[in-house]
Coordinates of C-alpha atoms in Angstrom, one line a residue:
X896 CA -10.7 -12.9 61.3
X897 CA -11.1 -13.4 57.4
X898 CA -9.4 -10.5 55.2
X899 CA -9.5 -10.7 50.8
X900 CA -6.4 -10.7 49.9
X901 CA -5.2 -7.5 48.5
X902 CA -5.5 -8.6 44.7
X903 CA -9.2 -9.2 45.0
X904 CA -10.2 -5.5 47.3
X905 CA -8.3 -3.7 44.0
X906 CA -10.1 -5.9 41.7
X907 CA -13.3 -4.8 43.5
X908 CA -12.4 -1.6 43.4
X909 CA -11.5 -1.0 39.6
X910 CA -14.8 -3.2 38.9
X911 CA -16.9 -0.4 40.4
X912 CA -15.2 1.8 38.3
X913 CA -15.7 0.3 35.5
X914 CA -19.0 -0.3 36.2
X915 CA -20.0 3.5 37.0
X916 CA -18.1 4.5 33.7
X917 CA -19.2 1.6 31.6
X918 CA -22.0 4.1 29.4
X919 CA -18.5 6.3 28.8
X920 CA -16.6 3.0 28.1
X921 CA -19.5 1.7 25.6
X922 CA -19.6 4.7 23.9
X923 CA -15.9 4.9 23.3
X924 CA -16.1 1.2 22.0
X925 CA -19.1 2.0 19.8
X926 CA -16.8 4.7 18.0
X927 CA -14.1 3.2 17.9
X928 CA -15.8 0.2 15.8
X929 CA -17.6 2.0 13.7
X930 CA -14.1 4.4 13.1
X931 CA -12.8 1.3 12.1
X932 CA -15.8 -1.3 11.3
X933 CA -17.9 0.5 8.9
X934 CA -15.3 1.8 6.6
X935 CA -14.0 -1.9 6.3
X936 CA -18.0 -2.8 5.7
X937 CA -18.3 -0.2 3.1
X938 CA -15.0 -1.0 0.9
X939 CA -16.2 -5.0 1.4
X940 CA -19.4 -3.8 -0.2
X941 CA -18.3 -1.1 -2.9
X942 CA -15.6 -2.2 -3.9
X943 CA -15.0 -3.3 -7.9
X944 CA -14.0 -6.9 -7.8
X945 CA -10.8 -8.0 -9.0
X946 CA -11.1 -8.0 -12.4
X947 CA -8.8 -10.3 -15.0
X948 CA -6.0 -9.3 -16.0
X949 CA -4.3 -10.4 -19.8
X950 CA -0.8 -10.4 -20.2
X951 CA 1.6 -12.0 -22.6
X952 CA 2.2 -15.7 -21.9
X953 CA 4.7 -16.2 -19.0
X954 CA 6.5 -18.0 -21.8
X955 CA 7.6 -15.0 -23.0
X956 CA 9.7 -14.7 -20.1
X957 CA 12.8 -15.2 -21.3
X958 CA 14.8 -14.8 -18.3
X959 CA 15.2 -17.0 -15.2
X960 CA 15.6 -13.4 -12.4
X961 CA 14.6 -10.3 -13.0
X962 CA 15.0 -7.3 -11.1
X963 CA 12.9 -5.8 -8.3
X964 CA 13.0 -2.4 -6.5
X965 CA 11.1 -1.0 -3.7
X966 CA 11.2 2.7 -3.4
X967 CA 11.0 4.9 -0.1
X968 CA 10.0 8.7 -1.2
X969 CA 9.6 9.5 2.0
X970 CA 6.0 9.3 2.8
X971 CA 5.2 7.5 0.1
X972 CA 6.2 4.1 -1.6
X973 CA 6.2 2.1 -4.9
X974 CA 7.3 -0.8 -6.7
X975 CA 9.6 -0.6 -10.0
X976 CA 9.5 -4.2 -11.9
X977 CA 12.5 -4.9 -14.7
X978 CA 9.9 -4.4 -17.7
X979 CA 10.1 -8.3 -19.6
X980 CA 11.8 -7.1 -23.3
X981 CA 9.1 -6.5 -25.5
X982 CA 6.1 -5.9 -23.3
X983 CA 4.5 -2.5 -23.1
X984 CA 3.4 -2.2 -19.3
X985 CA 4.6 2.1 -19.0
X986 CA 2.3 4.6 -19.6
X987 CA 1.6 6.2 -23.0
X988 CA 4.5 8.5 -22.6
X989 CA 6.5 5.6 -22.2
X990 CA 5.1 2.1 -22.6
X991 CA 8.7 0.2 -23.3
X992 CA 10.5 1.4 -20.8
X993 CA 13.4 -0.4 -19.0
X994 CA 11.6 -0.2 -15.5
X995 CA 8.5 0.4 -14.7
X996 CA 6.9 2.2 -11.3
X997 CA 3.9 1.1 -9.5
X998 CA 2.9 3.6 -6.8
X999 CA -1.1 3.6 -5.4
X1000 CA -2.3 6.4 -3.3
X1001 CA -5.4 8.7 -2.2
X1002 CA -6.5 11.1 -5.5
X1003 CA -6.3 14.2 -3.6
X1004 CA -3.7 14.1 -1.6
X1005 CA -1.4 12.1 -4.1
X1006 CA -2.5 13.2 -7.5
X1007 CA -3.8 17.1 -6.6
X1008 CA -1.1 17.3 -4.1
X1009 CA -4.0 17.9 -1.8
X1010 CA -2.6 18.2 1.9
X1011 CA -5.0 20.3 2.9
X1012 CA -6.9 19.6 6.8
X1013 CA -10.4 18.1 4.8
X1014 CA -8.1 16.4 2.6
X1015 CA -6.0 14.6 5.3
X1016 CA -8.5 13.4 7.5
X1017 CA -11.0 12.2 4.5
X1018 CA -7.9 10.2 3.3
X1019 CA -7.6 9.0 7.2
X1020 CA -10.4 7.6 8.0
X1021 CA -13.1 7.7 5.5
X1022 CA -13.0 4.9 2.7
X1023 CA -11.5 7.7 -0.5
X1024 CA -10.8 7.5 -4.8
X1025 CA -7.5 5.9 -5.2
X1026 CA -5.2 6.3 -8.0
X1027 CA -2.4 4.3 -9.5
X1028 CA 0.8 6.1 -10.6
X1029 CA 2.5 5.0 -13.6
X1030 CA 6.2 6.1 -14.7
X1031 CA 8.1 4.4 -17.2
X1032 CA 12.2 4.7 -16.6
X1033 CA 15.5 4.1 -18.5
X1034 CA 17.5 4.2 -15.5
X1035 CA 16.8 3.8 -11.6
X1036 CA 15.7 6.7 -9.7
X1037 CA 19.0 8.2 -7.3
X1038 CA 19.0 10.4 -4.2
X1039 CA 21.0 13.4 -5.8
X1040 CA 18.3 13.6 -9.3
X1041 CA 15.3 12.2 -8.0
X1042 CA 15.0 12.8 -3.8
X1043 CA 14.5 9.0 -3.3
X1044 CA 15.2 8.1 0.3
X1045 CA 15.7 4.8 -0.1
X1046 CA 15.8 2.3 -2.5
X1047 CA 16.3 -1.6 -1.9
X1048 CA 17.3 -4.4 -4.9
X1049 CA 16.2 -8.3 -5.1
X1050 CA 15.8 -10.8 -7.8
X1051 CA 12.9 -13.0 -8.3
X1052 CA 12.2 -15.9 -10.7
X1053 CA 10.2 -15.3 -13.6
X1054 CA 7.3 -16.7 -12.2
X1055 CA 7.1 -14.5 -8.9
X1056 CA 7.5 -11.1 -11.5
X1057 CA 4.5 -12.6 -13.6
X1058 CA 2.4 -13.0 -10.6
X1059 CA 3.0 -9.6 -9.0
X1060 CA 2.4 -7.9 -12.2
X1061 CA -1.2 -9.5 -12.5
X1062 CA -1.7 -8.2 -8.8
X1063 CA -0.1 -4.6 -9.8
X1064 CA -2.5 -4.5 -12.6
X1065 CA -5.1 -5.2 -10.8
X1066 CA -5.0 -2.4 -8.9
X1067 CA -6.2 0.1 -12.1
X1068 CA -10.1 0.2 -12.9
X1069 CA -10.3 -2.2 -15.9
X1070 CA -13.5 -2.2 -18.7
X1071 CA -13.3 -5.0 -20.9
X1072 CA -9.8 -6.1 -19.5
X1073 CA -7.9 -3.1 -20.8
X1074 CA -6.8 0.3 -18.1
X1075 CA -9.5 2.9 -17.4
X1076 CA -7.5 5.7 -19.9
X1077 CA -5.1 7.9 -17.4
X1078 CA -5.9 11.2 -16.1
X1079 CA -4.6 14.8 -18.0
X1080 CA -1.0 14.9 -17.2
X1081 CA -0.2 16.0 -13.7
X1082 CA 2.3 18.9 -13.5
X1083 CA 5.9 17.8 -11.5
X1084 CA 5.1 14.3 -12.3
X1085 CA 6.6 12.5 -15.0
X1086 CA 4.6 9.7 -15.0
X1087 CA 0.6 9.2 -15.4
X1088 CA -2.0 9.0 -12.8
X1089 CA -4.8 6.2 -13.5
X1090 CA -8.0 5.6 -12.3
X1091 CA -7.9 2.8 -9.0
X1092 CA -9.8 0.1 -8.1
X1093 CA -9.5 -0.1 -4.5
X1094 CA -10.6 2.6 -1.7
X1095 CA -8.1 4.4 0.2
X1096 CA -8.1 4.9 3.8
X1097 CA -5.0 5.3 6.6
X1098 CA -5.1 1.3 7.4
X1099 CA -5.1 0.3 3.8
X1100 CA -2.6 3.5 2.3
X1101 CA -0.1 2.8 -0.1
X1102 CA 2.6 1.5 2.3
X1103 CA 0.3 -1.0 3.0
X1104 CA -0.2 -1.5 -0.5
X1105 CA 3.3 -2.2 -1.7
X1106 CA 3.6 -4.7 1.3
X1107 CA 0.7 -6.3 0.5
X1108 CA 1.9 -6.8 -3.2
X1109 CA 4.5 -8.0 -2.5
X1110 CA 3.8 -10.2 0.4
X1111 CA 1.6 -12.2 -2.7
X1112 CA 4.9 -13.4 -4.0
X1113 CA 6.5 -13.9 -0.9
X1114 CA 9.1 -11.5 -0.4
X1115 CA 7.9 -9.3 2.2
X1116 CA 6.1 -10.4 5.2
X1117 CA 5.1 -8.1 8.7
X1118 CA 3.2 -8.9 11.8
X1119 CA 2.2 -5.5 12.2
X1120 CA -0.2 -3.4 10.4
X1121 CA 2.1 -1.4 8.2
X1122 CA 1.3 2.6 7.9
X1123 CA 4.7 4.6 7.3
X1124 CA 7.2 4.5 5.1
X1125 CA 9.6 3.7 7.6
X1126 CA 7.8 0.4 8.5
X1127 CA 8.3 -0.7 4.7
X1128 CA 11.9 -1.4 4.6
X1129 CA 12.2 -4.4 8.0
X1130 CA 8.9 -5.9 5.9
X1131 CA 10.9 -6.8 2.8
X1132 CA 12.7 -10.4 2.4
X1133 CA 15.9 -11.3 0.5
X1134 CA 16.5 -7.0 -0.2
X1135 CA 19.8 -5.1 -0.3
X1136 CA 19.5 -1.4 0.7
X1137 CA 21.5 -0.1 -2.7
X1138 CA 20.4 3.4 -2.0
X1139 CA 20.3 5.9 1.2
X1140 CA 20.6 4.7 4.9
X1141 CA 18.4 2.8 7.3

């Protein structure tokens, strides 16, 4: 006598299954695109493009490297460029600073300090007002004055600095080429909060963003979609951890 082999009675089995749940299964699929699916549709749609961006000539550039740093705050990241000598890139408390920070976050929750329950899952899952964080330093932030948990060191040529700064810049909402003027001072921050161009959400936070930056010039690179702080670090290419531990 004739028997299915034992694969094919448990694939029967699981079919029926699936088949009495399949409303339950739709459903869950349903949400789960539009969780992620219509947030992506609404930042494709709403979003300003990216506007031009003028900047001295890369001629200016007198040096062949320059310096590059990638900051871990904990849950938070940003970028700190060697500021080319005579160029103005800080914020108005600072414009000729040494380095420069670019950090990118939610408004609330980054700017306000906002960590509220609303707050946090707005920020998560619902396309929010970004901000672009702007501080303007003589010297590189350190564990003992400044809480950073990590910071990492590369060079890049001249031409890789000039092409991430366009994409930095980008970031800030633009009128006629120039910043949007910052926000009032923030208290505890010594750096300025501007207006940003992109929405926020938790795939497309500010980890993401100073991956994504810096993927554009080629020295970071990951396979998985980065969220955390933690995942920032193994993304970057050609760093040296100078600061804190892995």
């Amino acid at each position: 006598m004739h028997t299915d082999p034992r694969w094919r009675i448990k694939f029967r089995q699981y079919w029926e299954v699936l088949k009495r749940r399949r409303r339950c299964i739709g459903i869950l699929l349903f949400l789960n695109g539009g969780l992620w699916g219509i947030p992506a549709l609404y930042m494709a749609i709403w979003t300003p493009p990216t506007p031009e961006v003028e900047l001295p000539h890369i001629n200016q550039l007198k040096q062949s490297k320059y310096d590059l740093y990638v900051a871990n705050w904990g849950f938070h990241t940003a970028i700190l460029i060697e500021q080319p000598e005579g160029w103005q890139l800080g914020p108005p408390n600072h414009p000729n600073a040494r380095y420069v920070e670019y950090g990118w976050g939610d408004k609330h929750f980054f700017m306000l300090s906002d960590s509220s329950i609303p707050t946090t899952l707005a920020a998560g899952v619902i396309p929010t007002d970004s901000v672009v964080y702007l501080r303007g330093r003589d010297t590189l932030p350190t564990a003992r004055n400044n809480y950073v948990r990590q910071l990492y060191h590369r060079q890049v040529t001249a031409q890789q600095l000039y092409d991430l700064i366009i994409t930095l810049e980008q970031s800030f909402q633009r009128q006629s080429g120039e910043r949007i003027a910052p926000y009032p001072r923030v208290p505890n921050f010594a750096g300025q909060f501007y207006p940003g161009r992109e929405y926020y959400v938790i795939w497309s936070d500010c980890n993401a963003w100073t991956v994504r930056h810096l993927q554009g010039i080629e020295v970071a690179h990951s396979y998985l979609p980065v969220i955390l702080a933690e995942q920032v670090g193994p993304s970057l290419r050609g760093f040296r951890l100078i600061q804190g531990k892995d």
